Short mmCIF file of C-alpha atoms in Angstrom, two decimals:
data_model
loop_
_atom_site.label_atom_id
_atom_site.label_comp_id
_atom_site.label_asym_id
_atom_site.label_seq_id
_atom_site.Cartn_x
_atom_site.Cartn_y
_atom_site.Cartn_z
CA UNK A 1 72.48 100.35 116.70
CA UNK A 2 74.81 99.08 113.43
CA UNK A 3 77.77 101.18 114.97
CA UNK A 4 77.23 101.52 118.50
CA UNK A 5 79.42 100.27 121.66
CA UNK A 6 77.78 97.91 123.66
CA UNK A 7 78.37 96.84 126.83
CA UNK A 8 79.77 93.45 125.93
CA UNK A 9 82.23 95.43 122.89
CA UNK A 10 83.04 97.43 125.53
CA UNK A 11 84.27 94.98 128.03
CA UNK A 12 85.97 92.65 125.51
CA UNK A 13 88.31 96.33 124.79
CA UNK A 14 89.33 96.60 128.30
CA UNK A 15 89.85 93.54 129.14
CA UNK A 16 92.44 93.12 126.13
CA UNK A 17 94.00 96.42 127.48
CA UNK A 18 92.48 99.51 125.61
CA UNK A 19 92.97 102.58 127.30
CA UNK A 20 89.11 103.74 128.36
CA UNK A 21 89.54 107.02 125.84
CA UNK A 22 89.36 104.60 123.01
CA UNK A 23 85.21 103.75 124.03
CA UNK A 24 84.70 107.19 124.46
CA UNK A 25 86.61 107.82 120.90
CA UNK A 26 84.45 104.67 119.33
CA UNK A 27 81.00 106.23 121.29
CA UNK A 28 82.20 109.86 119.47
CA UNK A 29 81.97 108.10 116.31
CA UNK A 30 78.81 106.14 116.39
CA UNK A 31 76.73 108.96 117.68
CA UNK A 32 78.10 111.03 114.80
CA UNK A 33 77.05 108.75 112.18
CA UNK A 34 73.97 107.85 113.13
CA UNK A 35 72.52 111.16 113.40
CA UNK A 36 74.30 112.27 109.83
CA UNK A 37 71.70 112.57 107.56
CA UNK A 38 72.70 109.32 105.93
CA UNK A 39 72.12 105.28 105.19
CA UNK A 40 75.50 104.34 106.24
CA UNK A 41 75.32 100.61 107.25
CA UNK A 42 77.96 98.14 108.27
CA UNK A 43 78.53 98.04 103.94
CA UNK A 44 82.41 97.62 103.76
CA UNK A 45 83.99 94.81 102.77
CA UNK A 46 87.52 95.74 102.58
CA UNK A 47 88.99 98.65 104.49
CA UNK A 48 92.49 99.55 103.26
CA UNK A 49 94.14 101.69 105.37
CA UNK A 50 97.88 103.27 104.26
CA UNK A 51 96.65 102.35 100.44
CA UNK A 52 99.11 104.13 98.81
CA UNK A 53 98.44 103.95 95.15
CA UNK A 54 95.63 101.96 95.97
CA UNK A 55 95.89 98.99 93.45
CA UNK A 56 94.58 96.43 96.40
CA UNK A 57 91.71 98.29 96.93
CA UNK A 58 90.94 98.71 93.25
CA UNK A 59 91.08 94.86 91.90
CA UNK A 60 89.07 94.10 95.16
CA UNK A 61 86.51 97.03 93.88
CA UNK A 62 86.94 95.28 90.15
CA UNK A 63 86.04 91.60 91.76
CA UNK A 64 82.52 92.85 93.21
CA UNK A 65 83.86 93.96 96.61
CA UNK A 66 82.78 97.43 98.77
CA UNK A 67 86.41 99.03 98.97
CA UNK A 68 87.30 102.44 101.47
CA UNK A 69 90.36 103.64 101.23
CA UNK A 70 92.34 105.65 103.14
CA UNK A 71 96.07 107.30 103.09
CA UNK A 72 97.85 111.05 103.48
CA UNK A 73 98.47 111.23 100.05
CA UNK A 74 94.68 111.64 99.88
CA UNK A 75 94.86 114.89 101.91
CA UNK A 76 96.23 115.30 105.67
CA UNK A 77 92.63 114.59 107.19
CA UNK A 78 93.69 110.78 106.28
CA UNK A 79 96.64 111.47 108.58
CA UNK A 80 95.85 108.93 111.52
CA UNK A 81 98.42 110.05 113.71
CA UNK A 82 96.37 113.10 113.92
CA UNK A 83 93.01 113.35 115.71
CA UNK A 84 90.80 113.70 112.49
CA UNK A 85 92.73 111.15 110.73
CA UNK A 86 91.87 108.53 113.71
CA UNK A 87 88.90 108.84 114.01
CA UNK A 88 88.36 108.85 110.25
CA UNK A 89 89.95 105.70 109.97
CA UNK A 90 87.94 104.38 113.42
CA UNK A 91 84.71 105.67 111.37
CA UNK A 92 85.33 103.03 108.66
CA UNK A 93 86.27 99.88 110.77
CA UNK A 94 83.04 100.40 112.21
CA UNK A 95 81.36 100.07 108.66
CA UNK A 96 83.37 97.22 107.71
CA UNK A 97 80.37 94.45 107.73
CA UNK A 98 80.98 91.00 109.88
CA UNK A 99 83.88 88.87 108.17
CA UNK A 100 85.43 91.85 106.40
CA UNK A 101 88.77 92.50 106.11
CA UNK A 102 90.81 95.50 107.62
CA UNK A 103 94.25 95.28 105.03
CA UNK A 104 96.49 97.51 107.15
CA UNK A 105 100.07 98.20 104.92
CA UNK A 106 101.90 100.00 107.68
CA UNK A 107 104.26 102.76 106.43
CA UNK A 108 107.90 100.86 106.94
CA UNK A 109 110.52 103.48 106.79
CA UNK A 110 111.40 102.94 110.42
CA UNK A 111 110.87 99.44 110.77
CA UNK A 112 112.98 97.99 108.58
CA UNK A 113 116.60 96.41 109.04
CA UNK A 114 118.42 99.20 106.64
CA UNK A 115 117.12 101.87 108.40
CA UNK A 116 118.28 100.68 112.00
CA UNK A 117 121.41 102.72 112.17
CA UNK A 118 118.91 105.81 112.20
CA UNK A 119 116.12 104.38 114.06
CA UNK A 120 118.27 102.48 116.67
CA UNK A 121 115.49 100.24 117.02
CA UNK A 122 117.84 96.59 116.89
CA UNK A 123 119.91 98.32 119.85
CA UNK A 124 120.20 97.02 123.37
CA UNK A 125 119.90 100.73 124.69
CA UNK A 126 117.27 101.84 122.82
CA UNK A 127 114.79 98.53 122.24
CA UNK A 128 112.38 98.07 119.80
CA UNK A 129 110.69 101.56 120.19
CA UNK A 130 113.89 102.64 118.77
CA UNK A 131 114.97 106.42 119.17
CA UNK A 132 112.02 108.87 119.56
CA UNK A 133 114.03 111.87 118.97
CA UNK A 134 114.28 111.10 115.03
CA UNK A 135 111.01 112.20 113.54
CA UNK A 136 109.69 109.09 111.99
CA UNK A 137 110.53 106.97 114.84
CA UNK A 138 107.98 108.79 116.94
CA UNK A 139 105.85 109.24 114.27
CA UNK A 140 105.93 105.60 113.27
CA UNK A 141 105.32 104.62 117.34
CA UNK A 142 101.75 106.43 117.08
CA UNK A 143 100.84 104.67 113.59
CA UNK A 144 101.93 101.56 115.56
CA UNK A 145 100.06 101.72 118.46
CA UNK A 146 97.04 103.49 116.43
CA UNK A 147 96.75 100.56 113.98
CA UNK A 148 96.67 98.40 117.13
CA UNK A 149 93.44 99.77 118.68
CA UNK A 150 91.88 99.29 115.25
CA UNK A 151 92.75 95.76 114.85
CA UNK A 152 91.21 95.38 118.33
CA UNK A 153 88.38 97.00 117.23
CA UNK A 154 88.24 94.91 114.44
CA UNK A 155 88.57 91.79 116.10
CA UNK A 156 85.65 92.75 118.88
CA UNK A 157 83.30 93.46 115.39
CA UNK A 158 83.73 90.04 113.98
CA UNK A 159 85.78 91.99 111.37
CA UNK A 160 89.59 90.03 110.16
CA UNK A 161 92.46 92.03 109.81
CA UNK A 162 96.23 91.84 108.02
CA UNK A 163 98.94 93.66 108.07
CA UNK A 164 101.78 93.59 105.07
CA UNK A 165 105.55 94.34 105.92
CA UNK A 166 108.72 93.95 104.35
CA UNK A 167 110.75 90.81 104.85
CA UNK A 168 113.01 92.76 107.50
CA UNK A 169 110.04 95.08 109.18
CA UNK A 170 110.24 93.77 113.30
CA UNK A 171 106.82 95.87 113.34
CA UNK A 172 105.01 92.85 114.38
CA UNK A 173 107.95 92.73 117.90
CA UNK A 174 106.13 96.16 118.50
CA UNK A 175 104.60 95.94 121.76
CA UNK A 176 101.48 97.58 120.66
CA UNK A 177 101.23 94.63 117.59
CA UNK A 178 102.69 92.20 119.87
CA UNK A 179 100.03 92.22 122.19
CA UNK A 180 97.30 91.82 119.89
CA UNK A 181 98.81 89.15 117.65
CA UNK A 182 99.57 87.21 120.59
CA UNK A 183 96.76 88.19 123.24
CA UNK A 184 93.62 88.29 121.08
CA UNK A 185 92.21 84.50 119.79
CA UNK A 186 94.15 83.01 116.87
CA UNK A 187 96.45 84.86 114.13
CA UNK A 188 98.31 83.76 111.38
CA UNK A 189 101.50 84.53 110.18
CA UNK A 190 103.73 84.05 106.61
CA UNK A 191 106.54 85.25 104.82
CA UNK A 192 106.25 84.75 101.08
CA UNK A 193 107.14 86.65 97.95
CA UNK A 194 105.68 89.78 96.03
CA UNK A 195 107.79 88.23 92.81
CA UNK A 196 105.09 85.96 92.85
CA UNK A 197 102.55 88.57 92.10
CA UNK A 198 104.11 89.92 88.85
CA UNK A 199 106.21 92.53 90.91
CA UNK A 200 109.65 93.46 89.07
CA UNK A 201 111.67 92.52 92.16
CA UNK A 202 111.38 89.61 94.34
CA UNK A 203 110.71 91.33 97.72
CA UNK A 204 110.15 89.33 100.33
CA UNK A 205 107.31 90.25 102.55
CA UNK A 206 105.47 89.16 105.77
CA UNK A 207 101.76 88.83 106.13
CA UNK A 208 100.14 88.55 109.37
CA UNK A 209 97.19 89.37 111.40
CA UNK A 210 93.48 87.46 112.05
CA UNK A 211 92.77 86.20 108.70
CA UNK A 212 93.28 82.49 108.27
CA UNK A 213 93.57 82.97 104.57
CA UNK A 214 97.02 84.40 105.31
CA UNK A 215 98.58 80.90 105.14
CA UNK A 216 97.22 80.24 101.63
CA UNK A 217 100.46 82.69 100.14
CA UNK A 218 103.04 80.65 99.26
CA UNK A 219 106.51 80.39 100.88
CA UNK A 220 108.54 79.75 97.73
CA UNK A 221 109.71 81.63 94.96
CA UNK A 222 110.87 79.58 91.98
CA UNK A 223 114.61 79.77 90.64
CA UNK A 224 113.24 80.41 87.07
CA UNK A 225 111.43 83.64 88.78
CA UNK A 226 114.26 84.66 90.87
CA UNK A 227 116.67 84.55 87.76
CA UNK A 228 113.84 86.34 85.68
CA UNK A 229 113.90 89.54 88.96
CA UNK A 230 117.52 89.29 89.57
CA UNK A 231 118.12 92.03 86.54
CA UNK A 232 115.14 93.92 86.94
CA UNK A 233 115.23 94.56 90.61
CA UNK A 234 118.87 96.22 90.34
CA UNK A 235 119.14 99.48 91.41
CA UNK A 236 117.00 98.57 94.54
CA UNK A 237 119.93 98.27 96.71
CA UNK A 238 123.47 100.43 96.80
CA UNK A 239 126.11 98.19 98.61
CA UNK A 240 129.52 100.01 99.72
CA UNK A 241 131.90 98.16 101.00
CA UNK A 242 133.76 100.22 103.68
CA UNK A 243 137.55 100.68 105.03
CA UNK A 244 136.91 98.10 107.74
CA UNK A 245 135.90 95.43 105.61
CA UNK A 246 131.99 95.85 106.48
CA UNK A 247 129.85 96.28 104.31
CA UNK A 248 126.79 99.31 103.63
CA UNK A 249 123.48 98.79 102.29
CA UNK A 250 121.44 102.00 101.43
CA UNK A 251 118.75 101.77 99.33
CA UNK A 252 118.40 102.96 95.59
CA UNK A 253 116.47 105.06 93.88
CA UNK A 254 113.89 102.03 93.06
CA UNK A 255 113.48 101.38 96.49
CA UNK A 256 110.88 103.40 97.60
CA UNK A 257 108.55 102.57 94.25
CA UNK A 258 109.05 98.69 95.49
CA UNK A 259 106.71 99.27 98.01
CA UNK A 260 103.60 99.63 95.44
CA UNK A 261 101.20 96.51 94.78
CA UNK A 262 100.70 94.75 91.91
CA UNK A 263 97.33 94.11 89.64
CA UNK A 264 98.51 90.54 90.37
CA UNK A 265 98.50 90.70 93.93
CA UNK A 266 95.77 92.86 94.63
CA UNK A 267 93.51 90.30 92.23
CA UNK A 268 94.84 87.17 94.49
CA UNK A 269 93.73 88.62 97.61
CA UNK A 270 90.31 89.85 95.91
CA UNK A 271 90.20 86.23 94.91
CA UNK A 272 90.38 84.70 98.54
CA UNK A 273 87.90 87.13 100.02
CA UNK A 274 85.38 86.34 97.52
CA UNK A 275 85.77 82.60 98.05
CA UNK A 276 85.44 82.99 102.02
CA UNK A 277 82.39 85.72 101.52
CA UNK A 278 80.78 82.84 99.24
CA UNK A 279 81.22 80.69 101.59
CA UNK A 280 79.88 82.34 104.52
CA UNK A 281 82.77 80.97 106.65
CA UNK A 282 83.07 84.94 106.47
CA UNK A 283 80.64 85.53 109.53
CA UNK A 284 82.30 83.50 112.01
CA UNK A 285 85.49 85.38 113.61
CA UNK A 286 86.90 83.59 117.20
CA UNK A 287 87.75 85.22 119.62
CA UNK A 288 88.74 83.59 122.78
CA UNK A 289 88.07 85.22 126.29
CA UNK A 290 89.50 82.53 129.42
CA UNK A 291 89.80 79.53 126.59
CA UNK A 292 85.76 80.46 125.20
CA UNK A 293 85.26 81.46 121.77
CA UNK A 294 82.74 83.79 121.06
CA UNK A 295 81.09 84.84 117.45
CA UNK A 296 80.72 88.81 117.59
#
């Protein structure tokens, strides 16, 4: 069966810690699909989930590549902190074929440094899960811990997976993410620069997740590009300074649109996926169980 659970799937879950309900939520799935009246196949090479505009998804679907896309601004069925929306999004990792990539661009609004005073997720008393009594704490807890299971998923396919933050997100100190970056065979992680992708401000930005091809971004962002971003990208940022000397940082009207991908990035990471596809590096995916790697 192209999208059934075997036994061996099943035991690499649990012993990396998935709660039981997510084999009978991948079981759900399969049977579902296989007796639609349809040819769907393990045909996806790129699954971006939270695509937002979607310009990732559509240079990848420009450079040759099978593209699904999924985010709430398509309709709330895409919502994956709801039921439907899960197990939509659970549907296509399981059609994502062996070496694909799972591009995962977490909603940030409550991981980020500016919006700790809300979130309270940088405070001793509240931790890293922050405040659950503001909305989009809580809400962005489930995403967490729902983009988790699908990266484990992912990894037990043979499928790579990355996630893209901002420069100050502490998703990745999530427990949920924690525990699969570092509990499940070898992941990669790098800070580099969207002003190196034609973006009008120089945002830094963290990749990380499974695929190796994450260290390929660079690090650096030349001084002739920073002093080419340094008037475009104002208005990004309001600093205050307040009565006690300190000073506030709320963010501009710009700031929200900052989070959109460029052509140019979207074409660079097209780029690298055809070169590992051609390859055919693309079918071999570790993943160690007691020290053993194992090709799923």
């Amino acid at each position: 069966m192209a999208f059934g659970l075997t036994r061996r799937k099943a035991a690499l879950l649990l012993f990396y810690g998935a709660p039981i309900l997510m084999l009978h939520c991948w079981d759900f799935v399969s049977q579902q699909m296989e007796a639609a009246d349809s040819q769907w196949g393990r045909d996806i090479d790129v699954y971006e989930l939270f695509s937002g505009c979607g310009e990732l998804g559509n240079q990848c679907r420009a450079a040759g590549l099978n593209v699904r896309k999924s985010d709430i601004s398509k309709g709330l069925h895409h919502d994956i902190t709801s039921s439907e929306g899960f197990l939509l999004s659970l549907k296509n990792v399981l059609r994502v074929r062996y070496g694909g990539l799972l591009w995962c661009g977490v909603p940030c609004n409550s991981w980020v440094w500016m919006a700790s005073s809300t979130t309270k997720r940088t405070t001793v008393s509240y931790g890293i899960m922050g405040n659950e009594a503001v909305p989009s704490v809580a809400a962005g807890n489930c995403i967490a811990a729902r983009v988790a299971l699908l990266c484990m998923v992912a990894i037990v396919r043979g499928i790579f997976w990355c996630a893209e933050q901002p420069g100050t997100s502490c998703l990745k100190d999530c427990p949920y993410i924690s525990h699969v970056l570092t509990s499940m065979g070898p992941h990669f992680f790098r800070r580099m620069w969207m002003g190196n992708f034609d973006h009008w401000a120089s945002k830094p930005s963290q990749l990380w997740g499974s695929w190796p091809d994450v260290e390929s971004f660079s690090t650096r962002l030349s001084r002739a590009i920073q002093k080419r971003l340094q008037e475009s990208s104002k208005g990004m940022y309001i600093r205050k300074r307040l009565p006690d000397g300190r000073v506030h940082v709320t963010g501009g009207k710009r700031l929200r649109s900052s989070g959109a991908y460029t052509a140019g990035f979207g074409k660079h990471v097209a780029k690298l996926l055809l070169k590992r596809k051609l390859q055919a590096s693309w079918l071999i995916i570790p993943v160690s169980v007691s020290g053993s790697p194992h090709n799923l």
